Structures are given as C-alpha cells and as structure tokens.
mmCIF file of C-alpha atoms in Angstrom:
data_model
loop_
_atom_site.group_PDB
_atom_site.id
_atom_site.type_symbol
_atom_site.label_atom_id
_atom_site.label_comp_id
_atom_site.label_asym_id
_atom_site.label_seq_id
_atom_site.Cartn_x
_atom_site.Cartn_y
_atom_site.Cartn_z
ATOM 1 C CA UNK A 610 121.864 257.844 134.705
ATOM 2 C CA UNK A 611 125.520 257.592 133.710
ATOM 3 C CA UNK A 612 126.606 254.077 132.758
ATOM 4 C CA UNK A 613 130.186 252.873 133.098
ATOM 5 C CA UNK A 614 131.725 250.956 130.201
ATOM 6 C CA UNK A 615 135.029 249.076 130.125
ATOM 7 C CA UNK A 616 136.584 249.235 126.636
ATOM 8 C CA UNK A 617 139.376 246.767 125.863
ATOM 9 C CA UNK A 618 141.344 246.870 122.586
ATOM 10 C CA UNK A 619 145.049 246.819 121.732
ATOM 11 C CA UNK A 620 144.513 249.560 119.119
ATOM 12 C CA UNK A 621 145.178 252.653 121.234
ATOM 13 C CA UNK A 622 144.000 255.043 118.498
ATOM 14 C CA UNK A 623 140.693 253.215 118.182
ATOM 15 C CA UNK A 624 140.289 253.119 121.968
ATOM 16 C CA UNK A 625 140.830 256.867 122.180
ATOM 17 C CA UNK A 626 138.366 257.539 119.355
ATOM 18 C CA UNK A 627 135.624 255.281 120.751
ATOM 19 C CA UNK A 628 136.136 256.603 124.293
ATOM 20 C CA UNK A 629 135.695 260.181 123.095
ATOM 21 C CA UNK A 630 132.588 259.288 121.102
ATOM 22 C CA UNK A 631 130.956 257.349 123.932
ATOM 23 C CA UNK A 632 131.796 260.091 126.416
ATOM 24 C CA UNK A 633 129.981 262.559 124.169
ATOM 25 C CA UNK A 634 126.903 260.341 124.617
ATOM 26 C CA UNK A 635 127.153 260.577 128.413
ATOM 27 C CA UNK A 636 128.831 257.223 129.022
ATOM 28 C CA UNK A 637 131.690 256.938 131.492
ATOM 29 C CA UNK A 638 134.469 254.989 129.781
ATOM 30 C CA UNK A 639 137.347 253.082 131.344
ATOM 31 C CA UNK A 640 139.857 251.749 128.831
ATOM 32 C CA UNK A 641 142.522 249.068 128.656
ATOM 33 C CA UNK A 642 144.897 248.059 125.859
ATOM 34 C CA UNK A 643 145.202 244.385 126.789
ATOM 35 C CA UNK A 644 143.627 241.698 128.920
ATOM 36 C CA UNK A 645 145.993 242.033 131.870
ATOM 37 C CA UNK A 646 145.265 245.749 132.148
ATOM 38 C CA UNK A 647 141.528 245.081 131.830
ATOM 39 C CA UNK A 648 141.579 242.587 134.716
ATOM 40 C CA UNK A 649 143.344 245.145 136.893
ATOM 41 C CA UNK A 650 140.623 247.689 136.131
ATOM 42 C CA UNK A 651 137.783 245.434 137.268
ATOM 43 C CA UNK A 652 136.716 247.490 140.224
ATOM 44 C CA UNK A 653 133.684 249.426 141.351
ATOM 45 C CA UNK A 654 130.541 249.855 139.291
ATOM 46 C CA UNK A 655 130.621 248.434 135.778
ATOM 47 C CA UNK A 656 127.602 248.199 133.464
ATOM 48 C CA UNK A 657 128.996 246.920 130.156
ATOM 49 C CA UNK A 658 132.194 245.559 128.618
ATOM 50 C CA UNK A 659 133.258 246.136 125.002
ATOM 51 C CA UNK A 660 136.260 244.099 123.918
ATOM 52 C CA UNK A 661 138.261 242.993 120.925
ATOM 53 C CA UNK A 662 138.978 239.316 120.306
ATOM 54 C CA UNK A 663 142.466 239.424 118.795
ATOM 55 C CA UNK A 664 144.760 240.856 121.467
ATOM 56 C CA UNK A 665 148.248 239.963 122.748
ATOM 57 C CA UNK A 666 148.740 237.772 125.830
ATOM 58 C CA UNK A 667 145.029 237.202 126.530
ATOM 59 C CA UNK A 668 142.547 237.082 123.649
ATOM 60 C CA UNK A 669 138.981 238.317 124.009
ATOM 61 C CA UNK A 670 137.500 234.833 124.426
ATOM 62 C CA UNK A 671 139.832 233.962 127.295
ATOM 63 C CA UNK A 672 139.472 237.406 128.852
ATOM 64 C CA UNK A 673 135.684 237.270 129.060
ATOM 65 C CA UNK A 674 135.923 233.742 130.502
ATOM 66 C CA UNK A 675 138.258 235.028 133.229
ATOM 67 C CA UNK A 676 135.907 237.928 133.966
ATOM 68 C CA UNK A 677 132.895 235.604 134.164
ATOM 69 C CA UNK A 678 134.750 233.517 136.743
ATOM 70 C CA UNK A 679 134.470 236.496 139.113
ATOM 71 C CA UNK A 680 131.059 236.346 140.817
ATOM 72 C CA UNK A 681 130.941 240.137 141.002
ATOM 73 C CA UNK A 682 131.221 240.571 137.237
ATOM 74 C CA UNK A 683 129.961 237.256 135.824
ATOM 75 C CA UNK A 684 126.610 238.702 134.701
ATOM 76 C CA UNK A 685 127.814 241.943 133.140
ATOM 77 C CA UNK A 686 126.661 242.194 129.485
ATOM 78 C CA UNK A 687 129.407 242.451 126.882
ATOM 79 C CA UNK A 688 129.922 243.256 123.210
ATOM 80 C CA UNK A 689 132.619 241.823 120.976
ATOM 81 C CA UNK A 690 133.962 244.591 118.737
ATOM 82 C CA UNK A 691 136.334 242.856 116.351
ATOM 83 C CA UNK A 692 137.620 242.301 112.838
ATOM 84 C CA UNK A 693 136.819 238.572 113.145
ATOM 85 C CA UNK A 694 133.545 238.434 111.248
ATOM 86 C CA UNK A 695 133.322 234.789 110.171
ATOM 87 C CA UNK A 696 130.252 232.801 111.169
ATOM 88 C CA UNK A 697 132.337 230.483 113.366
ATOM 89 C CA UNK A 698 133.704 233.528 115.215
ATOM 90 C CA UNK A 699 130.194 234.848 115.865
ATOM 91 C CA UNK A 700 129.061 231.427 117.069
ATOM 92 C CA UNK A 701 132.020 231.305 119.441
ATOM 93 C CA UNK A 702 131.145 234.773 120.733
ATOM 94 C CA UNK A 703 127.486 234.008 121.290
ATOM 95 C CA UNK A 704 128.453 230.687 122.826
ATOM 96 C CA UNK A 705 130.282 232.652 125.501
ATOM 97 C CA UNK A 706 127.103 234.655 126.092
ATOM 98 C CA UNK A 707 127.921 237.905 124.304
ATOM 99 C CA UNK A 708 125.025 240.363 124.035
ATOM 100 C CA UNK A 709 126.245 241.947 120.812
ATOM 101 C CA UNK A 710 128.760 241.309 118.036
ATOM 102 C CA UNK A 711 129.964 244.176 115.883
ATOM 103 C CA UNK A 712 132.512 243.750 113.089
ATOM 104 C CA UNK A 713 135.159 246.374 112.275
ATOM 105 C CA UNK A 714 134.936 248.722 110.470
ATOM 106 C CA UNK A 715 131.698 249.863 112.063
ATOM 107 C CA UNK A 716 129.471 252.899 112.386
ATOM 108 C CA UNK A 717 129.862 254.424 115.872
ATOM 109 C CA UNK A 718 126.165 255.315 115.854
ATOM 110 C CA UNK A 719 125.363 251.627 115.500
ATOM 111 C CA UNK A 720 127.588 250.870 118.491
ATOM 112 C CA UNK A 721 125.776 253.453 120.629
ATOM 113 C CA UNK A 722 122.396 252.102 119.522
ATOM 114 C CA UNK A 723 123.510 248.569 120.410
ATOM 115 C CA UNK A 724 124.774 249.700 123.823
ATOM 116 C CA UNK A 725 121.542 251.504 124.667
ATOM 117 C CA UNK A 726 119.426 248.567 123.540
ATOM 118 C CA UNK A 727 121.418 246.065 125.603
ATOM 119 C CA UNK A 728 121.388 248.225 128.729
ATOM 120 C CA UNK A 729 117.660 248.939 128.422
ATOM 121 C CA UNK A 730 116.818 245.252 127.984
ATOM 122 C CA UNK A 731 119.203 244.236 130.735
ATOM 123 C CA UNK A 732 117.607 246.610 133.223
ATOM 124 C CA UNK A 733 114.091 245.468 132.310
ATOM 125 C CA UNK A 734 115.074 241.824 132.581
ATOM 126 C CA UNK A 735 116.720 242.344 135.940
ATOM 127 C CA UNK A 736 113.971 244.449 137.536
ATOM 128 C CA UNK A 737 112.592 241.527 139.528
ATOM 129 C CA UNK A 738 114.028 239.324 142.212
ATOM 130 C CA UNK A 739 112.687 236.184 143.819
ATOM 131 C CA UNK A 740 112.468 235.947 147.593
ATOM 132 C CA UNK A 741 111.301 233.009 149.656
ATOM 133 C CA UNK A 742 108.806 233.284 152.497
ATOM 134 C CA UNK A 743 109.189 231.283 155.685
ATOM 135 C CA UNK A 744 106.567 228.804 154.483
ATOM 136 C CA UNK A 745 108.570 228.099 151.353
ATOM 137 C CA UNK A 746 106.238 229.968 149.011
ATOM 138 C CA UNK A 747 107.934 231.920 146.257
ATOM 139 C CA UNK A 748 106.980 235.477 145.514
ATOM 140 C CA UNK A 749 108.271 238.135 143.135
ATOM 141 C CA UNK A 750 109.794 241.216 144.668
ATOM 142 C CA UNK A 751 110.182 244.158 142.304
ATOM 143 C CA UNK A 752 113.503 245.896 142.693
ATOM 144 C CA UNK A 753 115.924 247.776 140.469
ATOM 145 C CA UNK A 754 118.670 245.205 140.808
ATOM 146 C CA UNK A 755 120.918 243.533 138.272
ATOM 147 C CA UNK A 756 119.775 239.969 138.774
ATOM 148 C CA UNK A 757 118.991 238.314 135.442
ATOM 149 C CA UNK A 758 120.998 238.640 132.255
ATOM 150 C CA UNK A 759 119.298 238.631 128.854
ATOM 151 C CA UNK A 760 120.808 235.220 128.108
ATOM 152 C CA UNK A 761 119.372 233.826 131.327
ATOM 153 C CA UNK A 762 115.958 235.195 130.370
ATOM 154 C CA UNK A 763 116.235 233.476 126.971
ATOM 155 C CA UNK A 764 117.217 230.190 128.613
ATOM 156 C CA UNK A 765 114.359 230.502 131.104
ATOM 157 C CA UNK A 766 111.823 231.007 128.320
ATOM 158 C CA UNK A 767 113.097 227.895 126.526
ATOM 159 C CA UNK A 768 113.014 225.857 129.740
ATOM 160 C CA UNK A 769 109.384 226.942 130.098
ATOM 161 C CA UNK A 770 108.734 225.477 126.647
ATOM 162 C CA UNK A 771 110.083 222.132 127.848
ATOM 163 C CA UNK A 772 113.233 222.100 125.697
ATOM 164 C CA UNK A 773 116.231 220.037 126.728
ATOM 165 C CA UNK A 774 119.654 221.577 127.367
ATOM 166 C CA UNK A 775 120.873 220.282 124.007
ATOM 167 C CA UNK A 776 117.893 221.752 122.163
ATOM 168 C CA UNK A 777 118.440 225.082 123.922
ATOM 169 C CA UNK A 778 122.146 224.994 123.058
ATOM 170 C CA UNK A 779 121.340 224.424 119.371
ATOM 171 C CA UNK A 780 118.903 227.356 119.310
ATOM 172 C CA UNK A 781 121.297 229.726 121.085
ATOM 173 C CA UNK A 782 124.356 228.524 119.139
ATOM 174 C CA UNK A 783 126.268 227.619 122.262
ATOM 175 C CA UNK A 784 127.447 224.489 124.049
ATOM 176 C CA UNK A 785 125.306 222.232 126.237
ATOM 177 C CA UNK A 786 127.750 222.914 129.058
ATOM 178 C CA UNK A 787 127.039 226.649 128.841
ATOM 179 C CA UNK A 788 123.295 225.994 128.985
ATOM 180 C CA UNK A 789 123.805 223.804 132.050
ATOM 181 C CA UNK A 790 125.659 226.709 133.637
ATOM 182 C CA UNK A 791 122.818 229.137 132.911
ATOM 183 C CA UNK A 792 120.173 226.714 134.210
ATOM 184 C CA UNK A 793 122.197 226.212 137.376
ATOM 185 C CA UNK A 794 122.400 229.975 137.901
ATOM 186 C CA UNK A 795 118.668 230.335 137.342
ATOM 187 C CA UNK A 796 117.890 227.615 139.878
ATOM 188 C CA UNK A 797 120.095 229.369 142.416
ATOM 189 C CA UNK A 798 118.680 232.840 141.762
ATOM 190 C CA UNK A 799 115.052 231.730 141.868
ATOM 191 C CA UNK A 800 115.407 229.405 144.866
ATOM 192 C CA UNK A 801 113.898 226.588 142.798
ATOM 193 C CA UNK A 802 115.000 222.951 143.047
ATOM 194 C CA UNK A 803 114.365 221.621 139.550
ATOM 195 C CA UNK A 804 113.373 222.567 135.990
ATOM 196 C CA UNK A 805 109.660 222.074 136.730
ATOM 197 C CA UNK A 806 109.719 224.620 139.543
ATOM 198 C CA UNK A 807 111.865 226.914 137.387
ATOM 199 C CA UNK A 808 109.294 226.775 134.565
ATOM 200 C CA UNK A 809 106.506 227.510 137.042
ATOM 201 C CA UNK A 810 108.456 230.509 138.290
ATOM 202 C CA UNK A 811 108.787 231.769 134.728
ATOM 203 C CA UNK A 812 105.033 231.508 134.270
ATOM 204 C CA UNK A 813 104.543 233.685 137.352
ATOM 205 C CA UNK A 814 106.557 236.392 135.610
ATOM 206 C CA UNK A 815 104.507 235.930 132.429
ATOM 207 C CA UNK A 816 107.696 235.699 130.374
ATOM 208 C CA UNK A 817 106.010 233.703 127.651
#
C-alpha cells in the first residue's frame, strides 16, 4: 500500500531531500514551503503530515490547529520535524496531539522508522468501528477504516482507569481542554452518552 504524506517546511533544499528519500521508500510525498501552500494542498487522500514549527506567516502550531479544524483531516497523524528541541517545545507539540517529534539534524532512517511505526499503530487502532443496533445495543464492527487516532486510544485507556480529565492531561502533557476535546470525540464515535458507557465500550475492545 502506498501512503501519502504531506511535508511542510520553508527549507526548500530540505524538503527536496526528504521527499526524494521518502519516495525511495515507496511513500507518495506532497510538499509545501509554507502554511498557506499546505492548506491549499489539503485534498484527496492523506495519511500523514510532517511539518516544521518555525515557518513564515503561519507557524507549525497554528497550521496543525487549522488543519484539525477541518473534520476531514482532524484525525490525521502528524510529526513535528523541527530545530526547536527544548522540553517546552516538545510539550507544546504533544499537547497539540502530535504522534512524533524529531529534532533537526536527524537521521532519515529514524524518520522512516517513526513514520512506519505511527502508520502501523494508527491502522491497528482504527480497525474497529462501533455501530448501534435498533435496540440500542452497541456492537463492534471490524472494518479497515480510519476511525480512532492513537491519542484517542490513549485517552480511552485512561478513562477506563477512572482518571479525571486533569489527571489525563498531566499524564499526556497536554491541556485539560484538549482532553475534553478527545473525550467528546470518543463519545461521538462510540455512540456512548457518558464516561461510564465509554469505559464499558473500551472493555469490550479489551484495550486494557
């Protein structure tokens, strides 16, 4: 299967180099040199986004927030590939839900390994979908669909353990507001009405 990756970085030489390397590993790469161009290229099938943080006009943080506002692309996994390697920068990245954080300079083999790992986990995590019978009973329907992100799976597991949104936020190094957003998405996707039903759903999938 050929996966499509959107690569966003204002360093055109680096973009060209990474695109060539990823293409040699059978990835289809679309590239953009800034946030505006990236937003214009959000079309069709897209499996992963790799983006820099420091870019003109729209930085990486704001760009991924804009992308997540689009229901079609809100659950696409993404990797920050950046020179900003401070702990606070990583916390900010993971707070936005990034699936990987790689600091420049980097080994391209490590990038490919990270991409493959994220895509493999993402597909496994999203291989089930909840459907509701006429009598209201929930059942699990196995399908190869992109339904759950890895972050949502992590949040679901912690909800099953009875943790509060604040406790989950502390463990995942993100804000309580972000956790509330993930819980809300999970409730919608699983057709459950509250955290108790959501935890019960998780037990049905044997996620713990």
